[in-house]
Amino acid sequence: MSTIQTWISVIGSLASIAAAVWAFIEARKASNAATKAENVKGEIVERRKIVEVSHVHVETSRILKVVSKVGPSCNQSLLRGVNCGSIAKEVEEYSRFINEHSSHFTDFFENKAKELCEQLHPDIESLSEAKSFEEKKESGKSIYYKINSFMPFVKQLSDEKKENVATN
């Protein structure tokens, strides 16, 4: 009887060891799968950021073209028939758009997108309320130069995001 109990104990111990090895192997597979899932999630997030930053770049280029109607190269004859109120409205929508995506432009304590939004507020109001050619041109130039100086940051960030994904 004692030998049967010994054999049962040995078989039970071997089964426990085999179960522990099997559990360890399965845990390792699960860990690898979780790591792969985390990597895929990170890649998806980075690609979404690339798309958003690229969209900001496209919108910045577009709004520069819109503002150029009242920007540095406009003259009195070119300004005839231009609706400054609608241009101001488009700049206001652009400002709201970049503010929404401003988290991509944070570098330490400096956020170029938020800075631009704050700088544009008075210019949007003055362009919307401008009556004379000089007022319209002054507001338009100010908006144009501020957005144009923001463009290198958008381009640099867009390039960095694309390069980071390409190297991963």
Coordinates of C-alpha atoms in Angstrom, one line a residue:
M1 CA 0.0 0.0 0.0
S2 CA 2.8 2.3 0.8
T3 CA 4.4 1.8 -2.6
I4 CA 1.1 2.6 -4.4
Q5 CA 0.9 5.8 -2.3
T6 CA 4.5 6.6 -3.2
W7 CA 3.8 6.1 -6.9
I8 CA 0.6 8.2 -6.7
S9 CA 2.6 10.9 -5.0
V10 CA 5.4 10.8 -7.6
I11 CA 2.8 10.8 -10.5
G12 CA 1.0 13.7 -8.8
S13 CA 4.3 15.6 -8.4
L14 CA 5.2 15.0 -12.0
A15 CA 1.8 16.1 -13.1
S16 CA 2.1 19.3 -11.0
I17 CA 5.5 20.0 -12.5
A18 CA 4.2 19.4 -16.0
A19 CA 1.2 21.7 -15.3
A20 CA 3.6 24.4 -13.9
V21 CA 5.8 24.2 -17.0
W22 CA 2.7 24.3 -19.3
A23 CA 1.4 27.3 -17.3
F24 CA 4.8 29.1 -17.6
I25 CA 4.9 28.5 -21.4
E26 CA 1.3 29.8 -21.8
A27 CA 2.0 32.8 -19.6
R28 CA 5.1 33.6 -21.7
K29 CA 2.9 33.4 -24.9
A30 CA 0.3 35.7 -23.3
S31 CA 3.0 38.1 -22.3
N32 CA 4.5 38.2 -25.8
A33 CA 1.0 38.7 -27.3
A34 CA 0.3 41.6 -24.8
T35 CA 3.7 43.2 -25.8
K36 CA 2.8 42.9 -29.5
A37 CA -0.6 44.4 -28.9
E38 CA 0.9 47.3 -27.0
N39 CA 3.4 47.9 -29.8
V40 CA 0.6 47.8 -32.4
K41 CA -1.4 50.2 -30.2
G42 CA 1.6 52.6 -30.0
E43 CA 2.0 52.5 -33.8
I44 CA -1.7 53.2 -34.4
V45 CA -1.4 56.2 -32.0
E46 CA 1.7 57.5 -33.8
R47 CA 0.1 57.1 -37.2
R48 CA -3.0 59.0 -36.0
K49 CA -0.7 61.8 -34.8
I50 CA 1.0 61.9 -38.2
V51 CA -2.4 62.3 -39.9
E52 CA -3.4 65.1 -37.5
V53 CA -0.2 67.0 -37.9
S54 CA -0.3 66.6 -41.7
H55 CA -3.8 67.9 -41.6
V56 CA -2.6 71.0 -39.6
H57 CA 0.1 71.5 -42.2
V58 CA -2.5 71.3 -45.1
E59 CA -4.8 73.7 -43.2
T60 CA -2.0 76.1 -42.5
S61 CA -1.1 76.2 -46.2
R62 CA -4.7 76.7 -47.1
I63 CA -5.3 79.5 -44.7
L64 CA -2.2 81.3 -45.8
K65 CA -3.6 81.4 -49.4
V66 CA -6.9 82.7 -48.0
V67 CA -5.2 85.4 -45.9
S68 CA -2.9 86.4 -48.8
K69 CA -5.9 88.2 -50.3
V70 CA -5.5 90.8 -47.6
G71 CA -1.8 90.1 -46.9
P72 CA 1.4 91.8 -47.8
S73 CA 1.0 91.7 -51.5
C74 CA -2.5 93.0 -51.7
N75 CA -3.2 96.5 -53.0
Q76 CA -6.3 98.7 -53.1
S77 CA -7.5 97.4 -56.5
L78 CA -7.0 93.8 -55.5
L79 CA -8.9 94.3 -52.2
R80 CA -12.0 95.5 -54.0
G81 CA -14.8 93.0 -53.6
V82 CA -12.9 90.9 -51.0
N83 CA -15.1 90.1 -48.0
C84 CA -12.8 90.6 -45.0
G85 CA -15.4 89.4 -42.6
S86 CA -15.5 85.9 -44.2
I87 CA -11.7 85.8 -44.2
A88 CA -11.7 86.7 -40.5
K89 CA -14.2 83.9 -40.0
E90 CA -12.0 81.4 -41.8
V91 CA -9.0 82.5 -39.7
E92 CA -11.1 82.1 -36.6
E93 CA -12.1 78.5 -37.6
Y94 CA -8.4 77.8 -38.3
S95 CA -7.4 79.2 -34.9
R96 CA -10.0 76.9 -33.3
F97 CA -8.7 73.9 -35.4
I98 CA -5.0 74.4 -34.4
N99 CA -6.0 75.0 -30.8
E100 CA -7.8 71.6 -30.9
H101 CA -4.6 70.0 -32.1
S102 CA -2.2 72.1 -30.0
S103 CA -1.2 69.1 -27.9
H104 CA 1.1 68.0 -30.7
F105 CA 3.0 71.3 -30.6
T106 CA 4.1 71.2 -26.9
D107 CA 7.8 71.4 -26.5
F108 CA 8.6 71.6 -22.8
F109 CA 6.6 74.7 -21.6
E110 CA 6.2 76.2 -25.0
N111 CA 3.3 75.5 -27.2
K112 CA 3.5 77.3 -30.6
A113 CA 0.0 76.5 -31.6
K114 CA -1.6 78.0 -28.5
E115 CA 0.7 81.0 -28.8
L116 CA -0.5 81.5 -32.4
C117 CA -4.1 81.2 -31.4
E118 CA -3.7 83.9 -28.7
Q119 CA -1.8 86.1 -31.1
L120 CA -4.5 85.8 -33.8
H121 CA -7.4 86.8 -31.6
P122 CA -7.0 90.6 -31.7
D123 CA -6.1 90.4 -35.4
I124 CA -9.2 88.4 -36.3
E125 CA -11.3 91.1 -34.5
S126 CA -9.6 94.0 -36.2
L127 CA -9.8 92.4 -39.7
S128 CA -13.5 91.7 -39.1
E129 CA -14.2 95.3 -38.1
A130 CA -11.8 97.0 -40.5
K131 CA -13.3 99.6 -42.8
S132 CA -10.4 101.3 -44.6
F133 CA -7.9 99.8 -46.9
E134 CA -5.1 100.5 -44.5
E135 CA -6.9 98.8 -41.6
K136 CA -7.7 95.8 -43.7
K137 CA -4.1 95.5 -45.0
E138 CA -2.5 96.0 -41.6
S139 CA -4.7 93.3 -40.0
G140 CA -4.2 91.0 -43.0
K141 CA -0.4 91.4 -43.0
S142 CA -0.3 90.8 -39.3
I143 CA -2.3 87.6 -39.6
Y144 CA -0.3 86.4 -42.6
Y145 CA 3.1 86.9 -41.0
K146 CA 2.0 85.2 -37.8
I147 CA 0.7 82.1 -39.6
N148 CA 3.6 82.1 -42.0
S149 CA 6.0 82.1 -39.0
F150 CA 4.1 79.1 -37.5
M151 CA 4.5 77.1 -40.7
P152 CA 8.2 75.9 -40.1
F153 CA 7.1 74.4 -36.7
V154 CA 4.3 72.5 -38.4
K155 CA 6.6 71.3 -41.2
Q156 CA 9.3 70.3 -38.7
L157 CA 6.8 68.4 -36.5
S158 CA 5.3 66.7 -39.5
D159 CA 8.7 65.6 -40.8
E160 CA 9.8 64.3 -37.3
K161 CA 6.6 62.3 -36.9
K162 CA 7.0 60.7 -40.4
E163 CA 10.7 60.0 -39.7
N164 CA 9.9 58.4 -36.3
V165 CA 7.4 56.0 -37.9
A166 CA 9.8 55.2 -40.8
T167 CA 12.5 54.2 -38.4
N168 CA 10.3 52.1 -36.1

